[in-house]
Short mmCIF file of C-alpha atoms in Angstrom, two decimals:
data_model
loop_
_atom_site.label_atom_id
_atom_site.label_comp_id
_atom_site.label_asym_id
_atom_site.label_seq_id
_atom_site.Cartn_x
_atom_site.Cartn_y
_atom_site.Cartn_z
CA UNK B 1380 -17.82 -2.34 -32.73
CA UNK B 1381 -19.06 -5.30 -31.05
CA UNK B 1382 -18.18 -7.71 -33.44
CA UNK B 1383 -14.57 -5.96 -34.06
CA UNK B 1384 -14.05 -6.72 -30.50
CA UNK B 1385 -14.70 -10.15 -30.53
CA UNK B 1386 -12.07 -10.80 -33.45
CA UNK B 1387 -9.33 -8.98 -31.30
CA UNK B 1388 -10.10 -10.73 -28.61
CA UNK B 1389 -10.21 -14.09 -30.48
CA UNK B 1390 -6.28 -13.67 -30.83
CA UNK B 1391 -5.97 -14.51 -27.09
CA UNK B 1392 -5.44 -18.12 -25.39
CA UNK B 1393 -8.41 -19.27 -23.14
CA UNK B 1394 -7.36 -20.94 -19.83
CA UNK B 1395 -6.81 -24.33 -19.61
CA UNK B 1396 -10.09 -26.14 -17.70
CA UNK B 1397 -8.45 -27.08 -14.03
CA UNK B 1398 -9.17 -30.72 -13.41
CA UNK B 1399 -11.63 -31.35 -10.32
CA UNK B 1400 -9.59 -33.12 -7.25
CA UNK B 1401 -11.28 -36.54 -6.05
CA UNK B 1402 -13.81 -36.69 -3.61
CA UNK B 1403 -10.92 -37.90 -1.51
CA UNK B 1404 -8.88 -35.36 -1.21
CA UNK B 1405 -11.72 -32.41 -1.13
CA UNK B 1406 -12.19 -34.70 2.12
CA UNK B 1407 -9.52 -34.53 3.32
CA UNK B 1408 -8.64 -30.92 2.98
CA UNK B 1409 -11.67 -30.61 4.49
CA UNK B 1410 -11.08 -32.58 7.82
CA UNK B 1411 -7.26 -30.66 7.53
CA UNK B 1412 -8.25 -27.30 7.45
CA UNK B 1413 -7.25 -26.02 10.56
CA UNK B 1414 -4.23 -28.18 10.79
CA UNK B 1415 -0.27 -27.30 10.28
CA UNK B 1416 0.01 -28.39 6.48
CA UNK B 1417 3.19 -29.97 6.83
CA UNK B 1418 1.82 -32.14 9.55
CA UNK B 1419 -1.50 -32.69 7.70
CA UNK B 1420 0.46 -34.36 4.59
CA UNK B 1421 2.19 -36.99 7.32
CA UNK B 1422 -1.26 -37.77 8.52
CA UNK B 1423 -2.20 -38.90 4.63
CA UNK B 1424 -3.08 -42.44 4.57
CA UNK B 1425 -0.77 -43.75 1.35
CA UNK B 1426 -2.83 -45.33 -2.18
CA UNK B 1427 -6.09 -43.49 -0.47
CA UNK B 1428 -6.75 -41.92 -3.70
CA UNK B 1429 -5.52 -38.32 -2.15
CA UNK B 1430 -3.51 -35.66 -4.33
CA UNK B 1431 -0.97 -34.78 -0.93
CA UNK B 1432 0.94 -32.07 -2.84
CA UNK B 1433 -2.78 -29.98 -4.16
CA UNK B 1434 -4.08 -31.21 -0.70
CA UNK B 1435 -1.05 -29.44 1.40
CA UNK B 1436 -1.14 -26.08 -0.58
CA UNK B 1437 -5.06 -25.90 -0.38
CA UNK B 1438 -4.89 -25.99 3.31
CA UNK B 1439 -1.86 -23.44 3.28
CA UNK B 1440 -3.69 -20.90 1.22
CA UNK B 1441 -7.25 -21.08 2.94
CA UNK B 1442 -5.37 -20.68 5.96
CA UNK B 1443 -3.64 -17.43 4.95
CA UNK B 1444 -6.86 -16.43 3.13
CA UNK B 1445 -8.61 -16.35 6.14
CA UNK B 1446 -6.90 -13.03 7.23
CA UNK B 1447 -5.70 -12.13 3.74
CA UNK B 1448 -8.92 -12.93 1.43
CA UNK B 1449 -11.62 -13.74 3.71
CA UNK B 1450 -14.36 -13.39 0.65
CA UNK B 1451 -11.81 -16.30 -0.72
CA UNK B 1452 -12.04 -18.11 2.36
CA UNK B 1453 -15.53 -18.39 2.71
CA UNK B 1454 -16.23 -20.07 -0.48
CA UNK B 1455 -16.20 -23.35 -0.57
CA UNK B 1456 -15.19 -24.15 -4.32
CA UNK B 1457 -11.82 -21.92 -4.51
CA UNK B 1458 -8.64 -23.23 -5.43
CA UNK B 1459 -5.48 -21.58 -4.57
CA UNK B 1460 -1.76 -21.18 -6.03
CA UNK B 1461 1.07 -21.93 -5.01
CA UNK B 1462 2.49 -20.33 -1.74
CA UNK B 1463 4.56 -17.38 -3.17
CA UNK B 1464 1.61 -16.44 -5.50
CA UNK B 1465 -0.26 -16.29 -2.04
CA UNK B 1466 2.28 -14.04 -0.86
CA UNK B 1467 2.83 -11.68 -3.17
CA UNK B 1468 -1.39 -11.12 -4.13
CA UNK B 1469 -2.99 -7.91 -3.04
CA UNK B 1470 -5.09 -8.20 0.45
CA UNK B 1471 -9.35 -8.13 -0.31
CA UNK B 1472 -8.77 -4.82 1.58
CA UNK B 1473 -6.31 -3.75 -0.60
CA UNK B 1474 -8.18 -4.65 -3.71
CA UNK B 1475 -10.80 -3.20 -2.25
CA UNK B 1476 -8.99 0.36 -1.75
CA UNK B 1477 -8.77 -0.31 -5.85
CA UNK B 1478 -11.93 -0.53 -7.07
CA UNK B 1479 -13.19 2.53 -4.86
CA UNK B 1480 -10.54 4.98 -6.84
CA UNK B 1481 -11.93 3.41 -10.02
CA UNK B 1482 -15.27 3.95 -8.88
CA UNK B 1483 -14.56 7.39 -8.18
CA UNK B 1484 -12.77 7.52 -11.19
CA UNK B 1485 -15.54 6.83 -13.26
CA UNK B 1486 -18.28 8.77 -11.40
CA UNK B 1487 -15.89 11.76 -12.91
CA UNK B 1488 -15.40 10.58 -16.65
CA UNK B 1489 -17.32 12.99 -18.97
CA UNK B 1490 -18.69 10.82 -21.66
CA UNK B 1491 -21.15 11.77 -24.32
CA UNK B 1492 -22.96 8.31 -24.51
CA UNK B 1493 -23.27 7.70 -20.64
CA UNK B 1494 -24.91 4.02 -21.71
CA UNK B 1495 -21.12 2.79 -22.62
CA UNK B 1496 -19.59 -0.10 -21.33
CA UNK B 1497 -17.31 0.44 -19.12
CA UNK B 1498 -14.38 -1.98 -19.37
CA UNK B 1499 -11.76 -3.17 -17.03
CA UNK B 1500 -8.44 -4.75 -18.25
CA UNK B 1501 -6.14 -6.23 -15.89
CA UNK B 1502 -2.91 -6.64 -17.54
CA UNK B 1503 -1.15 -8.77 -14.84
CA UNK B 1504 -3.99 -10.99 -13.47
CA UNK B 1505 -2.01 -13.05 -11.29
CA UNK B 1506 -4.47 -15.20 -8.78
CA UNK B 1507 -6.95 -12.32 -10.04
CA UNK B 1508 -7.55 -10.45 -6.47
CA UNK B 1509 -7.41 -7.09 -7.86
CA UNK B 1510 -9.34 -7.93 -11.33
CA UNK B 1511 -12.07 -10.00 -9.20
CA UNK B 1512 -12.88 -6.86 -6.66
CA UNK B 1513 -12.38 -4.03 -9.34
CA UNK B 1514 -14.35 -5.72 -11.80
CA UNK B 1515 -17.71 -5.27 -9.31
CA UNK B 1516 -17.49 -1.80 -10.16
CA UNK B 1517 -17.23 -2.39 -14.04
CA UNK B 1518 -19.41 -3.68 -16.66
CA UNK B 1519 -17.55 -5.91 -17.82
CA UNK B 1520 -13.53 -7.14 -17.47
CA UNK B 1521 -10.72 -8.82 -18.81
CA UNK B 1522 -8.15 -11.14 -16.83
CA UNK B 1523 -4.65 -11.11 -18.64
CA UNK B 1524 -2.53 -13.56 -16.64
CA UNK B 1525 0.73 -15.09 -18.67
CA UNK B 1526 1.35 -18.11 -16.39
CA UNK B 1527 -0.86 -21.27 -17.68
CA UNK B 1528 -1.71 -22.42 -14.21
CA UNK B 1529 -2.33 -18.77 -12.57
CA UNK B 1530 -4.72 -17.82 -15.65
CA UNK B 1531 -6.75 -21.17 -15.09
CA UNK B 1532 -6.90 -21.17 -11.69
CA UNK B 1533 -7.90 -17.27 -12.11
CA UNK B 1534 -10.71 -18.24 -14.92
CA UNK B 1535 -12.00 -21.08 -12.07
CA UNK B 1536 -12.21 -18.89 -9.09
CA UNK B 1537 -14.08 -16.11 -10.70
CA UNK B 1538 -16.34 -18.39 -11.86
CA UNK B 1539 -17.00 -19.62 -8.14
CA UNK B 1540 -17.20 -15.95 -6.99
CA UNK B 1541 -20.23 -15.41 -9.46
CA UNK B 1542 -18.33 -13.17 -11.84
CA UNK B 1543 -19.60 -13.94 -15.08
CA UNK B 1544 -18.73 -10.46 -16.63
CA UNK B 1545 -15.06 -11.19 -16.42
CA UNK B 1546 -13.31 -13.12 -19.12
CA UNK B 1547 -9.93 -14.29 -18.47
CA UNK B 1548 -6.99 -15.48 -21.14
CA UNK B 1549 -3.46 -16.73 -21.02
CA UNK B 1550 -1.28 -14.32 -22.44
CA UNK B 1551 1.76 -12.40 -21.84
CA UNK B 1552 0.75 -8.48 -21.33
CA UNK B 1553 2.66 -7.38 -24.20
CA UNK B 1554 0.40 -9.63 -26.69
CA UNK B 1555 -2.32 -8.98 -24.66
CA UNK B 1556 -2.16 -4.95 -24.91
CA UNK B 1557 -1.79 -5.53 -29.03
CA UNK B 1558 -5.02 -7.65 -29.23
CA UNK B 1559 -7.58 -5.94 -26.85
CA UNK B 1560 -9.85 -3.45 -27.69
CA UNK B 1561 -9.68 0.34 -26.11
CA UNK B 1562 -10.90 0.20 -23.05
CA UNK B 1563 -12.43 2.29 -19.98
CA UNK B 1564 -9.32 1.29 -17.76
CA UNK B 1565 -6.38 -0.29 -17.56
CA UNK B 1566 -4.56 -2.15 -14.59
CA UNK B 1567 -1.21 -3.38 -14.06
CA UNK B 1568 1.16 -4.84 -11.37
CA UNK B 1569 4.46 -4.95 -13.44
CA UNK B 1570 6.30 -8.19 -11.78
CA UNK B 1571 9.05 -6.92 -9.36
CA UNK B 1572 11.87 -9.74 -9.51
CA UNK B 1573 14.20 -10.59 -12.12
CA UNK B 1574 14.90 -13.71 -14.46
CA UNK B 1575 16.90 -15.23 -11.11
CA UNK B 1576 14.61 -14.37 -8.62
CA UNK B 1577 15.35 -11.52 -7.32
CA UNK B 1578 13.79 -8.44 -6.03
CA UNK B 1579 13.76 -5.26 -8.55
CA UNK B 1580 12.02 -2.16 -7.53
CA UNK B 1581 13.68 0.14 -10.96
CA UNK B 1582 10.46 0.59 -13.19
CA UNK B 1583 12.71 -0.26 -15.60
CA UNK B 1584 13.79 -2.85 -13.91
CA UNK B 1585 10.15 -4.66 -13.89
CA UNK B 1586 7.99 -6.81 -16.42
CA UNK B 1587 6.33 -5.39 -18.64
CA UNK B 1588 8.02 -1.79 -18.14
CA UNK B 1589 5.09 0.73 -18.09
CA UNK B 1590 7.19 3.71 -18.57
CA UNK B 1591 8.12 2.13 -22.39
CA UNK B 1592 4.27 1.28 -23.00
CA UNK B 1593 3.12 4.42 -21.47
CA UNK B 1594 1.80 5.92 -24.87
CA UNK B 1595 0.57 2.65 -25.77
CA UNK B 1596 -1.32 2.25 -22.67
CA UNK B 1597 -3.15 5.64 -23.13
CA UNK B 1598 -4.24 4.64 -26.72
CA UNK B 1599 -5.90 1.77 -25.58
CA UNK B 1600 -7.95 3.29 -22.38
CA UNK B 1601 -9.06 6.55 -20.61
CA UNK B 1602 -7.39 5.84 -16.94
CA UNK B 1603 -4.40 3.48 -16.37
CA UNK B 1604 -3.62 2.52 -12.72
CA UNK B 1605 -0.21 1.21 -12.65
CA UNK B 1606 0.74 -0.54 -8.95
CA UNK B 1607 4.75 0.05 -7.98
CA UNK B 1608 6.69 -0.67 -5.35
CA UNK B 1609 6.53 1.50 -2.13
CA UNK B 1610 10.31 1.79 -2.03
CA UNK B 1611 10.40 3.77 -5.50
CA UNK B 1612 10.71 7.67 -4.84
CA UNK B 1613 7.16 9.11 -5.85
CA UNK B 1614 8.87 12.65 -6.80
CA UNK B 1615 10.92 11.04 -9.27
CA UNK B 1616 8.02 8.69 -10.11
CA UNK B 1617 5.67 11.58 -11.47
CA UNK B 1618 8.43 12.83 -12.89
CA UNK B 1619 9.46 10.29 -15.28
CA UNK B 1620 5.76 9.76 -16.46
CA UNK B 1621 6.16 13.42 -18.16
CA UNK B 1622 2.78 15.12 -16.48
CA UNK B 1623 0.18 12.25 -17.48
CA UNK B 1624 0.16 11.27 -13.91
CA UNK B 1625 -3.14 12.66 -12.37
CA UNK B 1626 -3.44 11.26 -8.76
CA UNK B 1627 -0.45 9.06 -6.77
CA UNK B 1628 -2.04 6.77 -3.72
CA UNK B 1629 0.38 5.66 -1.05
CA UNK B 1630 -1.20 2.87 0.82
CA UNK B 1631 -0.21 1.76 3.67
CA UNK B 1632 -1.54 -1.00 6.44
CA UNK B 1633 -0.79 -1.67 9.88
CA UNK B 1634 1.55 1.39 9.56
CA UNK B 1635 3.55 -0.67 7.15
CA UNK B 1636 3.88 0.22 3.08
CA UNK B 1637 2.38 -1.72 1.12
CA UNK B 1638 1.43 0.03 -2.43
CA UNK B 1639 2.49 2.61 -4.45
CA UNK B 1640 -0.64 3.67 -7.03
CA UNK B 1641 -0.70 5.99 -9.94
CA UNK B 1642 -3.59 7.34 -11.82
CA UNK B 1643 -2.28 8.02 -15.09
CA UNK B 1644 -4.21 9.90 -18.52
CA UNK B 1645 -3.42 11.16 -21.62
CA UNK B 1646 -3.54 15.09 -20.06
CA UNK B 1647 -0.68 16.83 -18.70
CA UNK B 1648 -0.96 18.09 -15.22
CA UNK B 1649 0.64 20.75 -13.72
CA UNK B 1650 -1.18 19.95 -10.39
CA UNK B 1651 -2.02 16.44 -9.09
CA UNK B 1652 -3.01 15.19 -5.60
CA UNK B 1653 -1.44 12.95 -3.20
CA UNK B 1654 -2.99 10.42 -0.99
CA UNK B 1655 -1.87 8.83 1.79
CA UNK B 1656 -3.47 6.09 3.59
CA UNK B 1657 -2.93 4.28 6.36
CA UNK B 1658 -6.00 1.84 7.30
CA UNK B 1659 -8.71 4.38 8.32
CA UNK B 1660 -6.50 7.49 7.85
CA UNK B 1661 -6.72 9.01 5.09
CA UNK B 1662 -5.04 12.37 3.81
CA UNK B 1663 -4.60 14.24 1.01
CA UNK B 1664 -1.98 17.09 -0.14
CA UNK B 1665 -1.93 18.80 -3.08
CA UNK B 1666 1.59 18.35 -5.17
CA UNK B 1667 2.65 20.27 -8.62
CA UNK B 1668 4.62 19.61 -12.10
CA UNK B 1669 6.72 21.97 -13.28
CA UNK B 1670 6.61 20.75 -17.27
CA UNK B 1671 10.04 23.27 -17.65
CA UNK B 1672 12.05 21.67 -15.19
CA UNK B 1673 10.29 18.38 -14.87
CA UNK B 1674 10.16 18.63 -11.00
CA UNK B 1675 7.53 17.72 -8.41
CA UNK B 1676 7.26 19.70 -5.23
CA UNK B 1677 4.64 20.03 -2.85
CA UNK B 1678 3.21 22.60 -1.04
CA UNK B 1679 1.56 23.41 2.34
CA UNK B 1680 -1.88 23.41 2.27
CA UNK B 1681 -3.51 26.94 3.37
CA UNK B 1682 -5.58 26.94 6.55
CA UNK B 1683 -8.94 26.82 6.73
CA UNK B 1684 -9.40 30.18 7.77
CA UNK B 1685 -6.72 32.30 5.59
CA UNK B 1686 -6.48 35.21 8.47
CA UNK B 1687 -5.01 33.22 10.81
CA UNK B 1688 -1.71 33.48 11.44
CA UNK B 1689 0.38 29.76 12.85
CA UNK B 1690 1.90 30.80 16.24
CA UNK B 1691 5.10 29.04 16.67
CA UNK B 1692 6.75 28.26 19.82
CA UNK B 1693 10.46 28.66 20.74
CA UNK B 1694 11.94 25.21 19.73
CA UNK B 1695 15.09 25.99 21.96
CA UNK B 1696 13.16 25.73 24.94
CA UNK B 1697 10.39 23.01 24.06
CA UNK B 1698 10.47 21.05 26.89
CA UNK B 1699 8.81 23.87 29.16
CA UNK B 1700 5.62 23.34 26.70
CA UNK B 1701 5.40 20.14 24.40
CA UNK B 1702 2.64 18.45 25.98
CA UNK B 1703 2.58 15.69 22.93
CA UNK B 1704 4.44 14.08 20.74
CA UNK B 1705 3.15 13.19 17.18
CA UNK B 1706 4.48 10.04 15.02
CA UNK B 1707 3.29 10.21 11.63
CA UNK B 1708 2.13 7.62 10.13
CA UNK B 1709 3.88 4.85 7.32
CA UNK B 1710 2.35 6.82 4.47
CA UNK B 1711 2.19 10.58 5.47
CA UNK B 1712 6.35 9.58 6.12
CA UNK B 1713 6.36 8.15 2.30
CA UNK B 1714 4.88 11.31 0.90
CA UNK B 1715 7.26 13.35 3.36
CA UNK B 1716 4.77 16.28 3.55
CA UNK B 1717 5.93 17.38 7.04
CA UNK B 1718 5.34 21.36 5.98
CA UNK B 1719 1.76 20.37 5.68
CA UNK B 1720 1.12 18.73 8.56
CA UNK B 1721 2.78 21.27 10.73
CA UNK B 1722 0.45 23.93 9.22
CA UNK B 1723 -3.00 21.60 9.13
CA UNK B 1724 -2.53 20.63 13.18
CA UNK B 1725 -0.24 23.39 14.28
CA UNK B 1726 2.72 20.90 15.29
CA UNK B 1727 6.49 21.57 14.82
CA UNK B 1728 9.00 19.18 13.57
CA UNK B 1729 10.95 19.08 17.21
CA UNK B 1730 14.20 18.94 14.64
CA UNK B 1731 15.35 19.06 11.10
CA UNK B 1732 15.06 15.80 9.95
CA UNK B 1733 13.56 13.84 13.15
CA UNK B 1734 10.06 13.47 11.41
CA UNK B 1735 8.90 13.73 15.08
CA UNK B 1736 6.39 16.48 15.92
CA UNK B 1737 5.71 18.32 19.23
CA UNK B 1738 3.03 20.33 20.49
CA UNK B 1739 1.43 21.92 23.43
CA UNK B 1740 -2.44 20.53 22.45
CA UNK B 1741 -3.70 17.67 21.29
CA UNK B 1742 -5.08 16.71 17.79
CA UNK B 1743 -7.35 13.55 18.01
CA UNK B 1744 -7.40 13.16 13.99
CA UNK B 1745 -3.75 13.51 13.40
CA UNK B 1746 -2.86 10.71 10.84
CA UNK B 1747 -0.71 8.60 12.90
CA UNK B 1748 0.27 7.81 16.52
CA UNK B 1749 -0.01 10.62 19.36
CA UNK B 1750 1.60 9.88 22.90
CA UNK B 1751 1.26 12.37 26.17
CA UNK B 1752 5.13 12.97 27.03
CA UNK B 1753 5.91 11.94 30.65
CA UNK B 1754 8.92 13.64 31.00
CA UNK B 1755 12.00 13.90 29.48
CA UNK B 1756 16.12 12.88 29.32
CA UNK B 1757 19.48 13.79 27.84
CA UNK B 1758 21.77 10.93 27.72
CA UNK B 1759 23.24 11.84 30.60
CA UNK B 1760 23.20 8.21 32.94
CA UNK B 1761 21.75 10.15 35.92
CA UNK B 1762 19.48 11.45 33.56
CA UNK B 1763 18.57 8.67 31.94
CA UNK B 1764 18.36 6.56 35.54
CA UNK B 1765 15.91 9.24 36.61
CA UNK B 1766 13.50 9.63 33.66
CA UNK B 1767 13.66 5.84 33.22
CA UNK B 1768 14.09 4.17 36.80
CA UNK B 1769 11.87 1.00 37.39
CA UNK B 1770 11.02 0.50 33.51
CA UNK B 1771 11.57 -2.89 32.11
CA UNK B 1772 9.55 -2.62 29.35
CA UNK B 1773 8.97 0.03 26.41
CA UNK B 1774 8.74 0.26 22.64
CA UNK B 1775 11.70 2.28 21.38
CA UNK B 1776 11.95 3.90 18.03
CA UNK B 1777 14.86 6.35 16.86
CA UNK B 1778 14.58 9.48 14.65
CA UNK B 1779 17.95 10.93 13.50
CA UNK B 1780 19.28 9.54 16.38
CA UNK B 1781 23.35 7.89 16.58
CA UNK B 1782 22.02 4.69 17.29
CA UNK B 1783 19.27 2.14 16.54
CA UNK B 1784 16.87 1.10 18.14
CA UNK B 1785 18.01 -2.22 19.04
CA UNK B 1786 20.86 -0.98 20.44
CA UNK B 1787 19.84 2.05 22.47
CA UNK B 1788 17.16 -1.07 23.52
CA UNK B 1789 20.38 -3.11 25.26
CA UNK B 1790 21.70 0.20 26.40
CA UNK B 1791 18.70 1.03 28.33
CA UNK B 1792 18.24 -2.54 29.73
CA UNK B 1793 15.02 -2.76 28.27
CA UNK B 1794 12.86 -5.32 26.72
CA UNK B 1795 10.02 -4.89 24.16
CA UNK B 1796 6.57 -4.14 25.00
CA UNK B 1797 4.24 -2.37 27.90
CA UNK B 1798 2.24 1.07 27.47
CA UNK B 1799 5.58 3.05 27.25
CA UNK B 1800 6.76 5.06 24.44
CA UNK B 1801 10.36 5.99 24.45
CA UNK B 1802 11.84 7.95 21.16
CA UNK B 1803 14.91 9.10 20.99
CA UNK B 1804 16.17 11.97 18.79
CA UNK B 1805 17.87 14.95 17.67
CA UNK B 1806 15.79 18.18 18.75
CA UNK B 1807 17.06 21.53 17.33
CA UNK B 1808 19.34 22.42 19.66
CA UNK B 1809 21.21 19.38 18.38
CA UNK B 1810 20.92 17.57 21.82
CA UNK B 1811 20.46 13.67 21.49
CA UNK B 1812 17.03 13.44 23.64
CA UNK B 1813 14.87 10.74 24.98
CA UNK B 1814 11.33 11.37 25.55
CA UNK B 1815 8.99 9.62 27.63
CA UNK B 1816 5.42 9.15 26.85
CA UNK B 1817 2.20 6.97 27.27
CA UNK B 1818 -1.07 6.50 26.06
CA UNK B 1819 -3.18 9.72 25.37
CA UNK B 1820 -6.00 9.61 27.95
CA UNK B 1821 -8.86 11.84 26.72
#
């Protein structure tokens, strides 16, 4: 088996060797680190024996890899891409969200032979941040990256980082997936922009397209993760992948959207779970296939104690008892399971559609922002002069409201910032409403 993996794998292009930069300019990249790149390159001396152009971009992408990639950052021998490769590369913390589902993943394969290899192929290496972190957890990996400098800058770099076990090759992923051997998982980031440029978010839309290489996918290994974009509809997402998929991950980071994962296999599941993430919040609901009708709904989760009975309050009056005011979180909004989280903390959507939650207690591990309402206005101007005299700062947000949040901002006289809270919405009496709040103190 061994040996029939090497010949398949002998149909692949190795990297190109990336030819060291002069002492020169490893100097002076290192005297420029901290420095604006632009101005750096007008501080190069001319005929010094300095590459300006590799010089410029190395500074540029330590810099951002400081935040972005700090294992990156802190060694020494790593060369970076080019500044839009930078940009569009997964986070270490990202990555690192990654290779703890595959971990888990694996923990719950069933194999006969437990002494197996397990295998990582990343179909869509890129810089190799995903491969590099995920293949920690692996025995060995492969780095598939169709771009001649990416793949040798991605063969360097993992070299530098220690990791030995992963072998990378310049290929396109559709050569790739005909020459590799099966595998214990697969990876891919389908490319999201077209032949001009331009942003695509359509599966379809994206290179390679995973829905057409589905079956061939599952042939080749046990789990595929597949990364999408978060602006794809994960209802209609499941959907079109017929029942294989097996777990969708919405991950989000400083309560922005970053990632849309599936778990994909070659079983069909009727039931699958959903998790959304947000930095350190984490939940999970519980969604279902129908394989008739091809639909995904979700459901609410039962209570912990099944004899308890929620105890609503009267939403036409909820101003005499909404203490706080709940925000959901980037993710939890993605997956739109508002039924669940108004049966897990005992909250109540204040009105159809505001994805804004009231109650009368509090619920420290809600998975998103809670506020302490101060009081609250139509928009009435005496009303509005009462609830918000001597404010001159808040951060506004809007929920099914007639007007952004920019505008109600100019309305208001306000500027940005301060420890106010003011959201405006559409409660279920279908009064426009502005509610005050602050910082919970506990």
């Amino acid at each position: 088996m061994l040996r029939k993996n090497k010949i398949m794998l002998s149909e692949l292009h190795a990297p190109c060797e990336i030819s060291c930069a002069t002492p020169q300019t490893l100097a002076f990249i290192k005297e420029n680190a901290k420095s604006n790149p632009n101005n750096a390159a007008l501080k190069a001396p001319r005929n010094a024996g300095i590459d300006v152009p590799f010089a410029v971009n190395q500074i540029a992408g330590k810099q951002i890899a400081q935040q972005k990639l700090p294992k990156w950052a802190s060694c020494e021998e790593i060369i970076y891409p080019a500044h839009i490769s930078m940009e569009q590369c997964s986070s270490q913390a990202t990555a690192q969200y990654k290779a703890n589902i595959a971990q888990k993943l694996l923990s719950e394969l069933r194999e006969e032979n437990t002494n197996t290899p397990r295998t990582l192929v990343d179909l869509t290496g890129g810089f190799g941040v995903d491969c590099a972190i995920m293949a920690e957890v692996f025995d060995s990996a492969i780095c598939i990256e169709q771009q001649t400098e990416l793949s040798s800058i991605a063969q360097h770099n993992m070299k530098s980082l220690g990791l030995s076990h992963v072998a990378c090759y310049n290929n396109n992923s559709l050569d790739a997936l005909n020459h590799i051997p099966n595998v214990t998982m697969i990876y891919v980031d389908p490319a999201r922009r077209n032949t001009q440029g331009a942003r695509t978010y359509a599966i379809e839309d994206c290179t390679p397209n995973v829905l057409e290489l589905k079956n061939q996918l599952l042939q080749k290994a046990q789990i595929v993760m597949i990364k999408l974009s978060p602006m794809l509809d994960w209802h209609k997402t499941v959907s079109d992948f017929g029942g294989n998929v097996t777990e969708v991950h919405i991950v989000a980071h400083n309560n922005e959207c970053k990632e849309l994962l599936l778990i994909i296999d070659a079983h069909i599941h009727n039931q699958l779970s959903i998790h959304c993430v947000n930095d350190n919040q984490r939940t999970t609901i519980k969604a279902f296939y129908d394989t008739v009708t091809k639909q995904v709904s979700t459901r609410a989760a039962q209570s912990c104690d099944s004899t308890e009975t929620r105890q609503s309050n009267d939403l036409r009056n909820w101003q005499q008892w909404a203490q706080y005011v709940y925000e959901p979180n980037a993710a939890v909004m993605k997956a739109g399971c508002f039924e669940y989280l108004e049966e897990q903390y005992k909250i109540q959507e204040i009105g159809p559609n505001s994805h804004i939650c009231i109650a009368h207690d509090y619920y420290a591990d809600f998975p998103g922002k809670v506020w302490k309402i101060e009081s609250t206005c139509s928009m009435n101007k005496r009303d509005i002069k009462q609830t918000l005299s001597n404010l001159t700062h808040a951060n506004i947000v809007t929920r099914n409201f007639p007007m952004p949040a920019e505008v109600l901002k100019k309305r208001l006289h306000l500027q940005d910032g301060g420890n106010i809270r003011l959201i405006a919405t559409t409660d279920s009496n279908k009064d426009h409403v502005i509610i005050r709040a602050g910082s919970v103190q506990q």
